[in-house]
PDB file of N, CA and C in Angstrom:
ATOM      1  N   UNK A1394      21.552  52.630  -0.991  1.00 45.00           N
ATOM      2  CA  UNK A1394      22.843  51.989  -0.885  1.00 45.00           C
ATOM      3  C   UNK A1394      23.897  53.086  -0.833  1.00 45.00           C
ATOM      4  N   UNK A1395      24.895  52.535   0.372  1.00 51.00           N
ATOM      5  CA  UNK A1395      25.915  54.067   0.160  1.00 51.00           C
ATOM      6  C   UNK A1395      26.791  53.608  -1.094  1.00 51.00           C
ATOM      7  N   UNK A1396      27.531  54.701  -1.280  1.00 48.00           N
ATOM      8  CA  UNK A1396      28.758  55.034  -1.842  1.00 48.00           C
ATOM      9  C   UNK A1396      29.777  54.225  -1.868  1.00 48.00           C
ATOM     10  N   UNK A1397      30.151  54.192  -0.586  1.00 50.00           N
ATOM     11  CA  UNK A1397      31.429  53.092  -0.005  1.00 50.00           C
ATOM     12  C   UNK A1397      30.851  51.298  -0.547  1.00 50.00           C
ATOM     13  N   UNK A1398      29.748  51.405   0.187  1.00 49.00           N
ATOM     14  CA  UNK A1398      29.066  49.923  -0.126  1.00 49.00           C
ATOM     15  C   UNK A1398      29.493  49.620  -1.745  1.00 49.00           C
ATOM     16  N   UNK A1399      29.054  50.612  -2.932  1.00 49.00           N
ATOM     17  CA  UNK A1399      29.249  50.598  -4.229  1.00 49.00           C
ATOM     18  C   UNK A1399      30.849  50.123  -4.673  1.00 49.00           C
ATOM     19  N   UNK A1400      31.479  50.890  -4.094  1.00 51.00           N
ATOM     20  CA  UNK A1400      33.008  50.920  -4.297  1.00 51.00           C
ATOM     21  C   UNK A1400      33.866  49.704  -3.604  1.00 51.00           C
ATOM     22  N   UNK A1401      33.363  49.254  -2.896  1.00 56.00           N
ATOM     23  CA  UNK A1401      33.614  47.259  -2.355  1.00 56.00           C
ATOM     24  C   UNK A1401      34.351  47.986  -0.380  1.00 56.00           C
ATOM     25  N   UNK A1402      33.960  48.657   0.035  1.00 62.00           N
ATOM     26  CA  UNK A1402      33.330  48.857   1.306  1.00 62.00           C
ATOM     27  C   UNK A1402      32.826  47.977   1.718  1.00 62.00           C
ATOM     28  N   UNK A1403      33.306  47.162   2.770  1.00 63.00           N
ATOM     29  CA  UNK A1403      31.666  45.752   2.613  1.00 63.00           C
ATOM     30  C   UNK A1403      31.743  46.608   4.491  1.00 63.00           C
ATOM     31  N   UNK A1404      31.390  47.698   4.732  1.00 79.00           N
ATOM     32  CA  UNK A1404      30.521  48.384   5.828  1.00 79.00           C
ATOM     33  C   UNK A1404      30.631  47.774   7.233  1.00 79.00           C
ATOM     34  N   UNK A1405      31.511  47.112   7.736  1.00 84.00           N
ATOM     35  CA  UNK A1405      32.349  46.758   8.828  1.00 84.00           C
ATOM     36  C   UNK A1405      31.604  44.948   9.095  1.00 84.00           C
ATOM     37  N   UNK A1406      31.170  44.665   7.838  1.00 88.00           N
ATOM     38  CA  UNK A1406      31.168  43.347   7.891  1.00 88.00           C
ATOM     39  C   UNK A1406      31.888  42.025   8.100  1.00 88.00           C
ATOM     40  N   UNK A1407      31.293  41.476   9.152  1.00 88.00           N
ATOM     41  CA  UNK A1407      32.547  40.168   8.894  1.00 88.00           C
ATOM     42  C   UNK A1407      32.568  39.465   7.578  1.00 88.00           C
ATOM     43  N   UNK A1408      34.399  38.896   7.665  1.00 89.00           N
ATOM     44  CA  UNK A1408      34.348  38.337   6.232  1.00 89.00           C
ATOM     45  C   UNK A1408      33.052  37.404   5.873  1.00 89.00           C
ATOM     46  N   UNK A1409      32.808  36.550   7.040  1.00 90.00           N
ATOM     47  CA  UNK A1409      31.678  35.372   6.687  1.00 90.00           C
ATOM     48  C   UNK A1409      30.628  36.401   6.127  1.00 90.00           C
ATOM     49  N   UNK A1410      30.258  37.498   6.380  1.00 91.00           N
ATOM     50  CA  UNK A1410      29.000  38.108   6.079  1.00 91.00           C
ATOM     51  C   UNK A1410      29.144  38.587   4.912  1.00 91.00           C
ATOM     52  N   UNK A1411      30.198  38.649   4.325  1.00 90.00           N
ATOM     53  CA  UNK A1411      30.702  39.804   3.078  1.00 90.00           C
ATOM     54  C   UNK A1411      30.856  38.898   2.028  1.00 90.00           C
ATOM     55  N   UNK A1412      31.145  37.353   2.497  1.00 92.00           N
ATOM     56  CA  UNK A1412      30.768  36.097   1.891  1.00 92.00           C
ATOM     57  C   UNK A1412      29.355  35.710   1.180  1.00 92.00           C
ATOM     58  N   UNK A1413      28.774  35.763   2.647  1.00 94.00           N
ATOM     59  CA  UNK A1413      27.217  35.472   2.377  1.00 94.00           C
ATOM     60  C   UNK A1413      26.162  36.456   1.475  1.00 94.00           C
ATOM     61  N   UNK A1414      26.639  38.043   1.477  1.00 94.00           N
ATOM     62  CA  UNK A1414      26.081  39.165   1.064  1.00 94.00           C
ATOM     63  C   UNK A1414      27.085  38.419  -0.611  1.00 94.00           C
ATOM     64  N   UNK A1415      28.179  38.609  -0.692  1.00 94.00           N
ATOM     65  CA  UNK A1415      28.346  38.124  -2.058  1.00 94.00           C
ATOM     66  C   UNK A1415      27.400  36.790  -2.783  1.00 94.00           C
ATOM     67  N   UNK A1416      27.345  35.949  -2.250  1.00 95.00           N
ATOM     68  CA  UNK A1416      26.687  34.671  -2.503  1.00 95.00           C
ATOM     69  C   UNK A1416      25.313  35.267  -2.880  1.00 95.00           C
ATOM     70  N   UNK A1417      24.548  35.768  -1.930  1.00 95.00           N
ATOM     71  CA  UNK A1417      23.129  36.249  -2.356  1.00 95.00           C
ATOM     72  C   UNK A1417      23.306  37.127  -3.443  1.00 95.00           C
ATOM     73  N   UNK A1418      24.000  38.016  -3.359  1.00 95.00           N
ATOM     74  CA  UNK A1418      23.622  38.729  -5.155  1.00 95.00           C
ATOM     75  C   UNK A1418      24.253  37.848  -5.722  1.00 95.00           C
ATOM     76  N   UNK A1419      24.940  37.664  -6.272  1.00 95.00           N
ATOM     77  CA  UNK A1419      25.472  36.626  -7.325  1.00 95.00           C
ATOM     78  C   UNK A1419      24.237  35.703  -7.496  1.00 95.00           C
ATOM     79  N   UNK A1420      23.507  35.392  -6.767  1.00 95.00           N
ATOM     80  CA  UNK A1420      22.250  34.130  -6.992  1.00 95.00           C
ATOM     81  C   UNK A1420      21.306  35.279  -7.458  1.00 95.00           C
ATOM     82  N   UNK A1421      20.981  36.279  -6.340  1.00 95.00           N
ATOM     83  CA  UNK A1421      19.610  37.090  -7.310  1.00 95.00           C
ATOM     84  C   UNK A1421      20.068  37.503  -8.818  1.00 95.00           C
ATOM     85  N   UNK A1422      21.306  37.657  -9.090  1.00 95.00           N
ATOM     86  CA  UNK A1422      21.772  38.475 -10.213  1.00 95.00           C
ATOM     87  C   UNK A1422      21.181  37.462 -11.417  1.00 95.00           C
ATOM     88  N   UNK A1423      21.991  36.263 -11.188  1.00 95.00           N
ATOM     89  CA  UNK A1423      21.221  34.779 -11.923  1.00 95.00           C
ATOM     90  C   UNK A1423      19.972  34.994 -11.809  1.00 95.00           C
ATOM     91  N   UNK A1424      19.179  35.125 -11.159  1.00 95.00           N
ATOM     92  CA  UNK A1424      17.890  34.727 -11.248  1.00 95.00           C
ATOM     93  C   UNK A1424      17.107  35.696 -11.978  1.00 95.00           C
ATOM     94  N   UNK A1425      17.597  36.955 -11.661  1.00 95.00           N
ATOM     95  CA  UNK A1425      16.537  37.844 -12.677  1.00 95.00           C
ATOM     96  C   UNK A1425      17.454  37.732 -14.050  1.00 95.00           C
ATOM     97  N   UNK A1426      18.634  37.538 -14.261  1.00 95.00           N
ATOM     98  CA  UNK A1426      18.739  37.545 -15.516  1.00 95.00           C
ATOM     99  C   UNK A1426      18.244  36.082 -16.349  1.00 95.00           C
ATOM    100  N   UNK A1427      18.219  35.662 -15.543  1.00 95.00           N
ATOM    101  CA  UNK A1427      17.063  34.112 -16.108  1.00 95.00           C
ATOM    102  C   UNK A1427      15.735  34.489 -16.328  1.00 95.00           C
ATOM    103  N   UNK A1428      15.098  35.610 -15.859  1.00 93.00           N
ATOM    104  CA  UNK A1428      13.691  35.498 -15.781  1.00 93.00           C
ATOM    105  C   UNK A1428      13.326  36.858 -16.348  1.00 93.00           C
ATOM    106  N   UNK A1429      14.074  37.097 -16.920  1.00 93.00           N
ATOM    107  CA  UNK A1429      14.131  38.736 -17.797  1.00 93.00           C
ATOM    108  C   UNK A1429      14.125  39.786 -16.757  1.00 93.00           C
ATOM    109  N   UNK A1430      14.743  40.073 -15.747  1.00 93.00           N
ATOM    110  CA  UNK A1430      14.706  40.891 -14.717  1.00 93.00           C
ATOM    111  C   UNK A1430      13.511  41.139 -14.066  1.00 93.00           C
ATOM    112  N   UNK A1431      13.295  40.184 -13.789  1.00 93.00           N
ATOM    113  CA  UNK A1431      11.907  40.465 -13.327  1.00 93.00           C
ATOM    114  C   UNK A1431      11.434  38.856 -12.533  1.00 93.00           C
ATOM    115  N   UNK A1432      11.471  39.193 -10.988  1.00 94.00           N
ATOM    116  CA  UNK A1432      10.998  37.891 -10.552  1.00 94.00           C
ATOM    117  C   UNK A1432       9.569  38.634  -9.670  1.00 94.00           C
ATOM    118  N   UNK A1433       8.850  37.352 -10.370  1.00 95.00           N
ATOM    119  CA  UNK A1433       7.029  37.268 -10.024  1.00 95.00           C
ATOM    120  C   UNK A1433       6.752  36.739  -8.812  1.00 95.00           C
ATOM    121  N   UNK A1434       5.834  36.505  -8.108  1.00 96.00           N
ATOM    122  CA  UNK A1434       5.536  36.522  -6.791  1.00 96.00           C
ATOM    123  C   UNK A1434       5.595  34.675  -6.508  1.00 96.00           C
ATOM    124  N   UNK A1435       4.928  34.323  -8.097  1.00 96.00           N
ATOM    125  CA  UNK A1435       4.812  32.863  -7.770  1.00 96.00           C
ATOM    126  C   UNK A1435       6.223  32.461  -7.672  1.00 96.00           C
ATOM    127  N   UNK A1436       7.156  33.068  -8.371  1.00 96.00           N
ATOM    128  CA  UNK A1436       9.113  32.458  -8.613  1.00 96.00           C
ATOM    129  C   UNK A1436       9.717  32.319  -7.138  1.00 96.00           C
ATOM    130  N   UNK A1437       8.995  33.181  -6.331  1.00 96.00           N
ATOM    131  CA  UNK A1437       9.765  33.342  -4.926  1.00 96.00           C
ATOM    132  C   UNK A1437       9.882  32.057  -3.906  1.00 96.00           C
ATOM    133  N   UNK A1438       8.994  31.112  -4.248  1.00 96.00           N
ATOM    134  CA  UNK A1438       9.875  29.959  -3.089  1.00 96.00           C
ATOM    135  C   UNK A1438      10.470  29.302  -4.121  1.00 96.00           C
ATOM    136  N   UNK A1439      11.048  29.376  -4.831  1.00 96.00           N
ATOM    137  CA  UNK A1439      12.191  28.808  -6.093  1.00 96.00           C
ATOM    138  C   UNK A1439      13.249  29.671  -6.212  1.00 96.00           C
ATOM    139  N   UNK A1440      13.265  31.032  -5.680  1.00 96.00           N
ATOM    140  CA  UNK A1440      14.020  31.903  -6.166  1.00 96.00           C
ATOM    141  C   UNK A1440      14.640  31.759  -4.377  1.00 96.00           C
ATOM    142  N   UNK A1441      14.079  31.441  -3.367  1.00 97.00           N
ATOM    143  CA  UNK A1441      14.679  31.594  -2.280  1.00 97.00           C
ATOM    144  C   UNK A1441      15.263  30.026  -1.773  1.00 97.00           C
ATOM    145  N   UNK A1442      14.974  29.302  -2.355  1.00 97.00           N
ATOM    146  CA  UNK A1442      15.665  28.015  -2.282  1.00 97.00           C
ATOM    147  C   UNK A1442      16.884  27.635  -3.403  1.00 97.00           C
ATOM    148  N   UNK A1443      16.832  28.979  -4.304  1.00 96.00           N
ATOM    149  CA  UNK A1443      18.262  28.692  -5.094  1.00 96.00           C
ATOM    150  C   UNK A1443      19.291  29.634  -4.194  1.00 96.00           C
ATOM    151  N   UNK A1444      18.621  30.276  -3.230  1.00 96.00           N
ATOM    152  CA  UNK A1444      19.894  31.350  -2.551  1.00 96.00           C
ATOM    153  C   UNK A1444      20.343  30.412  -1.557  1.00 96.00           C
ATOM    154  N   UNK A1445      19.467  30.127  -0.539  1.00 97.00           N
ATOM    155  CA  UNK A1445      19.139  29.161   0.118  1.00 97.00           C
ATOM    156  C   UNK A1445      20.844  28.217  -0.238  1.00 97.00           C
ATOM    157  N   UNK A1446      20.563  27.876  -1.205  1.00 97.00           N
ATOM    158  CA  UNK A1446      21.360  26.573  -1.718  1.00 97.00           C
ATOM    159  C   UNK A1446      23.045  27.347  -1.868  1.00 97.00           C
ATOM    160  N   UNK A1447      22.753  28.637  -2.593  1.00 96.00           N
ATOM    161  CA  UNK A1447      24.275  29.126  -2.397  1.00 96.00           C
ATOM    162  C   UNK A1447      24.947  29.371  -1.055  1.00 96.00           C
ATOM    163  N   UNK A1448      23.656  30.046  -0.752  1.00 95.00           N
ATOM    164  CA  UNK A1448      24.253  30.395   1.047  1.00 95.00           C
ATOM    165  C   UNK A1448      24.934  29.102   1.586  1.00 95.00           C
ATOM    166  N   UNK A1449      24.362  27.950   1.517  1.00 95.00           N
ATOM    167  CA  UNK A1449      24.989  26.638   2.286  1.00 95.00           C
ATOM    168  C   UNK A1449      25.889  26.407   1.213  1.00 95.00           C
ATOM    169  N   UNK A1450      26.153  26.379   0.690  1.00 95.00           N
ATOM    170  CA  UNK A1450      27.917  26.384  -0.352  1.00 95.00           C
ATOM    171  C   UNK A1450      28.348  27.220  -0.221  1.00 95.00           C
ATOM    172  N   UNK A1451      28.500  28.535   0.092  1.00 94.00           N
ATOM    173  CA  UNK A1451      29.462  29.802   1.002  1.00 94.00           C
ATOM    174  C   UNK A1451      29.820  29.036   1.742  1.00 94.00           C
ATOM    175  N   UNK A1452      29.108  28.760   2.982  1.00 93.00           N
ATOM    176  CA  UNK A1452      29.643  28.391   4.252  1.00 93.00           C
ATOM    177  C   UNK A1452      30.373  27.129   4.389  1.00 93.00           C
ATOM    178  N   UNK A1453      30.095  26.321   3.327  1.00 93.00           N
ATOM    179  CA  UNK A1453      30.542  25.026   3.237  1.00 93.00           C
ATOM    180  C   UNK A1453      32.131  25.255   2.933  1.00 93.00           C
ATOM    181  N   UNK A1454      32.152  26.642   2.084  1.00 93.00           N
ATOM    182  CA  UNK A1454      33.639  26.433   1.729  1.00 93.00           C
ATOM    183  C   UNK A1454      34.053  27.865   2.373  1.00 93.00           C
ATOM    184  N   UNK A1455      33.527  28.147   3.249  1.00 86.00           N
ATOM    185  CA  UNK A1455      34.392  29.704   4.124  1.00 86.00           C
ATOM    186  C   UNK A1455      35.265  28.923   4.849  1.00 86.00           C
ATOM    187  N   UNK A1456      36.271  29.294   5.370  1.00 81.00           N
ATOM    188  CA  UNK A1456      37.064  29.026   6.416  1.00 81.00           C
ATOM    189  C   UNK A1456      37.947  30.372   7.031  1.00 81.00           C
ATOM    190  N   UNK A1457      38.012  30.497   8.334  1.00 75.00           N
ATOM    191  CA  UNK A1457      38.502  32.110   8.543  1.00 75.00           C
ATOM    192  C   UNK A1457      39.838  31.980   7.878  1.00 75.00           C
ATOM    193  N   UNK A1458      41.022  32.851   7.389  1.00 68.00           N
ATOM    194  CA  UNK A1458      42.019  33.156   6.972  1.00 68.00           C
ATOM    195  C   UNK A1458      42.686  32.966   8.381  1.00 68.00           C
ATOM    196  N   UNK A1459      42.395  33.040   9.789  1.00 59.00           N
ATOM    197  CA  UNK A1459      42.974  32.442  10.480  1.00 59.00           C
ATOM    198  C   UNK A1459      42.646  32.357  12.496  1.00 59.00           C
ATOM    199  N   UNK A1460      42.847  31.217  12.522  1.00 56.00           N
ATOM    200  CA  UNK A1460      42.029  30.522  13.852  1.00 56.00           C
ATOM    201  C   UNK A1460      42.632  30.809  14.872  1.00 56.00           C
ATOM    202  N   UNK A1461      41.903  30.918  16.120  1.00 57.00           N
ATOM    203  CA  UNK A1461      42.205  31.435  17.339  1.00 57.00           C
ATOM    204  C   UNK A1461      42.893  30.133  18.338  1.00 57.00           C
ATOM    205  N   UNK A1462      44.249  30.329  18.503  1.00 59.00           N
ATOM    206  CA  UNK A1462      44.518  28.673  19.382  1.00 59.00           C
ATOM    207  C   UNK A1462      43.317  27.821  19.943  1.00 59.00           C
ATOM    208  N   UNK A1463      43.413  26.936  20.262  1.00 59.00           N
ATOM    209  CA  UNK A1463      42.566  26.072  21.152  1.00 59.00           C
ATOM    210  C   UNK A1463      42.957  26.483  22.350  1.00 59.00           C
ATOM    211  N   UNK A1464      41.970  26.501  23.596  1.00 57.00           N
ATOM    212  CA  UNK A1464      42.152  26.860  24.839  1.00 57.00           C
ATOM    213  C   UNK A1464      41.173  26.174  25.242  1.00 57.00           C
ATOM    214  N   UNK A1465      41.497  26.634  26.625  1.00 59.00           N
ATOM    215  CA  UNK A1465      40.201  25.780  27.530  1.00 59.00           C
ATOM    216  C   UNK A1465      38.859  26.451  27.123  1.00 59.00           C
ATOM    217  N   UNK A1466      37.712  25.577  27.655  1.00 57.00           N
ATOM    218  CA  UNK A1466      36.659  26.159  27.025  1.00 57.00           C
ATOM    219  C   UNK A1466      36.052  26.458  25.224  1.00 57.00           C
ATOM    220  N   UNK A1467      36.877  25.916  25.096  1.00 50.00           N
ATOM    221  CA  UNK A1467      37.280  26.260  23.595  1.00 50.00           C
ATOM    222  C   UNK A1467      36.203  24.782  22.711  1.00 50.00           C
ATOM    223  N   UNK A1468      36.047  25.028  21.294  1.00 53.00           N
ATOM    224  CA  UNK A1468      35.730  23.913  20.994  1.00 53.00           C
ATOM    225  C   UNK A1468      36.983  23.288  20.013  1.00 53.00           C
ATOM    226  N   UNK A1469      37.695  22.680  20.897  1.00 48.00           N
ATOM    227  CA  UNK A1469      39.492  22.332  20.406  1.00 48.00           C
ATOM    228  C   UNK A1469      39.222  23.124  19.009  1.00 48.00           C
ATOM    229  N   UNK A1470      39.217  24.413  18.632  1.00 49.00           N
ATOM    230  CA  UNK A1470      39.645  24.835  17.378  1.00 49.00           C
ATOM    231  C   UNK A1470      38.987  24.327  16.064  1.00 49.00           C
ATOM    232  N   UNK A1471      38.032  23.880  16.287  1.00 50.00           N
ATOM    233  CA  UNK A1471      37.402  23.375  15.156  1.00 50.00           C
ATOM    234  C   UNK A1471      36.255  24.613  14.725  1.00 50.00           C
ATOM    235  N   UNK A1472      36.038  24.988  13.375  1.00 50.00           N
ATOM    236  CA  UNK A1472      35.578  26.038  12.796  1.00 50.00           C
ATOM    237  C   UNK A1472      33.848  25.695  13.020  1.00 50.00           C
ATOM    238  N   UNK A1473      33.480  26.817  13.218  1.00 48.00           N
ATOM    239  CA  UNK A1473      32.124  26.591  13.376  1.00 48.00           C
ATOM    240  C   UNK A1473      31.100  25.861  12.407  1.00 48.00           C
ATOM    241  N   UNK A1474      31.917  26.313  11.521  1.00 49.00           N
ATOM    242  CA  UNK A1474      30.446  25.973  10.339  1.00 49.00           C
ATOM    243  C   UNK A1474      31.381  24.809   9.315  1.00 49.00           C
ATOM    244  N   UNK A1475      31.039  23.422   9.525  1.00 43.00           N
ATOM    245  CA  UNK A1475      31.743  22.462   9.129  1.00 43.00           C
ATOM    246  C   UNK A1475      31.436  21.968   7.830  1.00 43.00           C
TER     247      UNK A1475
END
């Protein structure tokens, strides 16, 4: 992991991604501190359906800070991820 990354650098990520990269640690962070730092091989389709579950509540509540007019071709301005 670099340096910058450490220091809140989020490494020319889009916000949605810097979203989603927050959401996933914040869930692994929970999970090993639930499981004494330490997740076992059997925890992993439980441990990837609780990220799973944050990831779709990121996106549920991202919205860009700000939208590109509607134009032709366009999908009238409505945000991708609804």
């Amino acid at each position: 992991m670099s340096d910058a990354y450490v220091v809140g650098d989020p490494d020319g990520l889009s916000p949605l991604l810097v979203e989603l990269r927050d959401a996933v640690a914040r869930e692994l962070h929970a999970q090993l501190a639930m499981r004494g730092e330490r997740i076992e091989l059997a925890d992993l389709p439980e441990v990837s359906y609780q990220v799973t579950v944050q990831v779709e509540r990121a996106l549920r509540a991202w919205r860009p800070a700000r939208r590109a007019p509607a134009g032709p071709g366009s999908d009238d301005g409505r945000d991708l991820v609804d």
